XYZ file of C-alpha atoms in Angstrom:
306
model
C 62.052 -117.434 -31.529
C 58.448 -117.295 -30.980
C 58.708 -115.359 -27.888
C 61.303 -113.065 -29.686
C 58.363 -112.701 -32.240
C 55.994 -111.803 -29.712
C 57.968 -109.220 -27.890
C 58.541 -107.579 -31.010
C 54.952 -107.228 -31.906
C 53.931 -106.373 -28.322
C 56.217 -103.512 -28.740
C 55.337 -102.280 -31.509
C 51.643 -102.161 -30.792
C 52.440 -100.390 -27.535
C 54.749 -97.927 -29.228
C 51.743 -97.177 -31.836
C 49.195 -96.954 -28.960
C 51.329 -94.528 -26.858
C 51.921 -92.723 -30.056
C 48.233 -92.538 -30.850
C 47.346 -91.835 -27.386
C 49.986 -88.962 -27.330
C 48.155 -87.411 -30.597
C 45.064 -87.555 -29.115
C 46.119 -85.629 -25.806
C 47.875 -82.946 -28.255
C 44.518 -82.830 -29.984
C 42.711 -82.743 -26.848
C 45.060 -79.966 -25.397
C 44.737 -77.726 -28.911
C 40.922 -78.134 -28.588
C 41.154 -76.977 -24.674
C 43.472 -74.013 -25.643
C 41.464 -73.418 -28.527
C 38.498 -73.343 -26.295
C 40.233 -71.371 -23.511
C 41.341 -68.813 -26.004
C 37.401 -68.584 -27.181
C 36.016 -68.446 -23.955
C 38.300 -65.799 -22.691
C 37.562 -64.028 -25.889
C 33.736 -64.075 -25.271
C 34.170 -63.165 -21.636
C 36.313 -60.170 -22.610
C 33.739 -59.202 -25.238
C 30.826 -59.843 -22.319
C 32.757 -57.556 -19.954
C 32.787 -54.559 -22.524
C 28.963 -55.276 -22.799
C 28.968 -55.140 -19.260
C 30.918 -51.825 -19.230
C 28.839 -50.449 -22.141
C 25.774 -51.500 -20.713
C 26.591 -49.804 -17.142
C 27.638 -46.861 -18.737
C 24.145 -46.592 -20.737
C 22.324 -47.988 -17.840
C 24.256 -44.923 -15.579
C 23.407 -42.381 -17.877
C 19.530 -43.406 -18.103
C 19.724 -43.412 -14.589
C 20.696 -40.168 -14.349
C 18.639 -38.893 -16.771
C 15.660 -40.625 -15.018
C 16.877 -39.013 -11.845
C 17.270 -35.394 -13.322
C 13.410 -35.892 -14.954
C 11.969 -37.080 -11.579
C 13.192 -34.290 -9.870
C 12.424 -31.853 -12.563
C 8.702 -33.969 -12.307
C 8.592 -33.706 -8.553
C 9.471 -30.043 -8.720
C 6.872 -29.408 -11.007
C 4.238 -31.015 -9.081
C 5.484 -29.277 -5.892
C 4.966 -25.904 -7.802
C 1.412 -27.242 -9.257
C 0.549 -28.039 -5.592
C 1.750 -24.719 -4.312
C -0.089 -22.628 -7.052
C -3.529 -24.754 -6.249
C -2.860 -24.052 -2.255
C -2.652 -20.415 -3.017
C -5.796 -20.443 -5.503
C -7.679 -22.104 -3.232
C -6.403 -19.731 -0.481
C -7.633 -16.969 -2.839
C -10.798 -18.365 -3.607
C -11.464 -19.049 0.088
C -10.693 -15.383 1.018
C -13.007 -14.170 -1.872
C -15.982 -16.632 -0.567
C -15.259 -15.295 2.722
C -15.395 -11.492 1.489
C -18.709 -12.643 -0.142
C -20.008 -14.110 2.504
C -19.319 -11.063 4.832
C -20.620 -8.983 2.262
C -23.797 -10.462 1.928
C -23.948 -10.418 5.641
C -23.863 -7.129 5.625
C -25.811 -6.606 3.122
C -28.426 -8.589 4.902
C -27.915 -7.342 8.554
C -25.640 -4.111 8.116
C -26.840 -2.007 5.247
C -25.730 1.136 6.796
C -21.780 0.098 7.305
C -21.684 -1.071 4.009
C -22.736 2.386 2.633
C -20.215 3.903 4.723
C -17.543 1.885 3.331
C -18.992 2.505 -0.229
C -19.107 6.437 0.447
C -15.497 6.403 2.033
C -14.253 4.829 -1.243
C -16.263 7.276 -3.210
C -14.982 10.116 -1.144
C -11.172 8.971 -1.683
C -11.948 8.359 -5.293
C -13.242 12.376 -5.715
C -9.877 13.522 -3.489
C -8.117 11.516 -5.885
C -9.996 13.510 -8.836
C -9.011 16.663 -7.321
C -5.196 15.570 -6.923
C -5.127 14.933 -10.952
C -7.376 18.140 -11.663
C -7.956 20.442 -8.940
C -10.106 22.742 -10.800
C -12.287 20.022 -10.546
C -13.297 21.510 -6.925
C -16.086 23.868 -8.501
C -17.772 20.428 -8.897
C -16.913 18.361 -6.244
C -16.733 21.189 -3.083
C -20.182 20.735 -2.137
C -20.193 16.553 -2.195
C -17.148 16.646 0.073
C -18.539 19.146 2.214
C -21.610 17.189 2.961
C -19.942 14.074 4.397
C -16.685 12.951 6.509
C -13.427 12.471 5.364
C -11.104 10.506 7.379
C -7.258 11.778 7.968
C -6.157 9.677 4.945
C -7.710 12.140 2.626
C -5.482 15.215 4.297
C -2.546 14.567 2.034
C -4.310 13.899 -0.995
C -6.296 16.992 -0.353
C -3.094 19.309 0.511
C -1.581 17.656 -2.751
C -4.549 18.857 -5.045
C -4.604 22.198 -3.282
C -0.783 22.928 -3.921
C -1.138 21.870 -7.449
C -3.675 24.485 -7.947
C -1.330 27.006 -6.646
C 1.221 25.757 -8.929
C -1.336 25.988 -11.718
C -2.476 29.522 -10.930
C 1.204 30.765 -10.762
C 1.830 29.767 -13.970
C -1.125 31.237 -15.473
C -0.678 34.811 -13.717
C 0.524 36.631 -16.386
C -2.228 35.461 -18.638
C -5.059 36.441 -16.471
C -6.427 39.679 -15.669
C -7.200 40.917 -12.140
C -10.904 40.065 -12.262
C -9.917 36.612 -13.460
C -7.853 35.942 -10.664
C -10.310 37.382 -7.908
C -12.934 34.820 -9.576
C -10.508 31.928 -9.618
C -9.450 32.391 -6.018
C -13.304 32.737 -4.866
C -14.406 29.515 -7.252
C -11.202 27.577 -6.646
C -9.161 28.452 -3.554
C -11.892 29.278 -1.055
C -13.545 26.061 -1.910
C -10.351 23.908 -0.952
C -9.755 26.250 2.139
C -13.695 25.467 3.319
C -12.654 21.502 3.151
C -9.264 22.472 5.203
C -11.325 24.334 7.785
C -14.340 21.974 8.149
C -12.434 18.670 7.675
C -8.775 19.202 8.721
C -8.719 22.616 10.818
C -6.148 20.720 13.480
C -4.071 19.405 10.617
C -4.116 22.939 8.604
C -3.160 25.013 11.249
C -0.074 23.049 12.204
C 0.793 22.747 8.390
C 3.310 25.897 7.685
C 2.183 25.314 4.240
C -1.705 25.895 4.583
C -2.034 27.924 7.700
C -1.726 31.221 6.611
C -4.154 30.660 3.778
C -6.729 29.327 5.932
C -6.104 32.074 8.666
C -6.651 34.738 5.797
C -9.965 33.212 5.075
C -11.258 33.024 8.678
C -14.249 35.619 8.343
C -15.505 33.835 4.956
C -15.067 30.074 6.338
C -16.887 30.991 9.537
C -19.748 32.584 7.633
C -20.087 29.551 5.520
C -20.228 27.057 8.154
C -23.005 25.130 9.848
C -23.446 25.076 13.813
C -22.115 21.452 13.813
C -18.788 22.573 11.471
C -18.046 25.558 13.523
C -17.843 23.275 17.002
C -15.836 20.678 15.372
C -13.476 23.545 13.710
C -13.539 25.480 16.880
C -12.788 22.032 18.843
C -9.753 21.267 16.581
C -8.187 24.632 16.433
C -8.125 24.702 20.519
C -6.380 21.395 20.262
C -3.792 22.824 17.989
C -3.283 25.838 20.210
C -2.922 23.475 23.273
C 0.114 22.068 21.935
C 3.440 23.207 23.613
C 5.118 22.732 20.321
C 3.132 24.291 17.857
C 5.207 25.891 15.000
C 3.746 29.355 14.986
C 2.620 32.285 17.151
C -0.534 31.094 19.217
C -2.542 34.475 19.914
C -2.628 36.115 16.572
C -4.271 33.163 15.180
C -6.824 33.228 17.943
C -7.214 36.630 17.683
C -8.156 36.380 14.154
C -10.407 33.516 14.527
C -12.376 35.449 17.419
C -12.941 38.240 15.203
C -14.101 36.031 12.654
C -16.467 34.401 15.046
C -17.722 37.647 16.260
C -18.614 38.505 12.937
C -20.537 35.422 11.973
C -23.855 33.864 12.855
C -22.135 31.978 15.798
C -20.726 35.057 17.757
C -23.150 34.483 20.960
C -23.129 30.799 20.539
C -22.496 29.168 24.262
C -20.874 25.968 23.231
C -18.387 27.830 21.573
C -17.611 30.038 24.523
C -17.381 26.822 26.584
C -14.665 25.299 24.172
C -12.648 28.269 24.352
C -12.840 28.581 28.033
C -12.110 24.571 28.765
C -9.623 23.590 25.646
C -7.087 26.295 25.489
C -4.857 28.173 28.233
C -6.794 30.744 30.219
C -4.102 33.225 29.912
C -3.967 33.114 25.945
C -7.395 33.454 25.933
C -7.357 36.501 27.960
C -4.903 38.091 26.257
C -6.719 37.110 22.848
C -9.765 38.604 24.094
C -7.928 42.039 25.379
C -5.914 42.170 21.894
C -9.355 41.965 20.016
C -10.717 44.512 22.514
C -7.965 47.136 21.968
C -8.270 46.516 18.209
C -11.798 47.933 18.884
C -13.616 44.389 18.263
C -15.518 44.047 21.316
C -16.633 39.997 21.468
C -19.891 39.197 22.288
C -19.164 36.199 23.446
C -17.726 37.191 26.234
C -19.514 40.194 26.993
C -16.865 42.799 25.850
C -17.967 46.165 26.155
C -16.791 49.201 24.264
C -15.332 51.489 27.381
C -16.824 54.477 25.471
C -20.251 52.993 25.684
C -19.785 52.501 29.266
C -19.287 56.253 30.005
């Protein structure tokens, strides 16, 4: 009886204990489920935040990359600019140093450069206003002019001819003659003295220069006539010269014969040494047939011989 009661009590207690245990397990399971759910949600949120932060960091990284690249290019540009300015400064410093050396040791060379630049400035002035030749011709005749000046002088002379043609109907005959001697002759003297070779070979200048041989020879100094004669002979010696050589030489010999240089031995030597002998002989004979007896070559009028 007593055992039966004990068994009954034990079974009841065990069942209750087991029931409580099951309830506790269910509660724990619920807690675990809730915890897992919470953790999963938090992990999902963290992942979302990580994605957002990754995007933001990526964008910031790209922006920083672009900025750094721009900054680098800017620095390189500034560095290059500084290098160029440094190079310019060094070049200027070198020029200043060279100029100082020239001033100290080669004042003549420096003056020559300054005079050449001044000469080119005057020629450009003529190109702009060719009638200013009346003021500049004496200065230009008194100094050497390099080959670079020829196209500028020709351009100025061509412009003068165009101006004269435009005003031809407005001028009297006396005005035209005066202008010719004031302007054209001054230009032709420059061509004769400085650019005889270029002008003789130039179809646009040659005939005007040839017409003025008499005046040009009479206006020349000894050194000028020697230089111009050498340049003429050089042009006459060209095999492909674009003109008839003998008429040019004949006119020049006649002009020389009418000047103070008709007996200048230096000119005789130049003619005999620097041009074809047959051309020279033919030109002398032509002068003689035109009753111009060249004293330089001892030509004598046959009537006087008799």
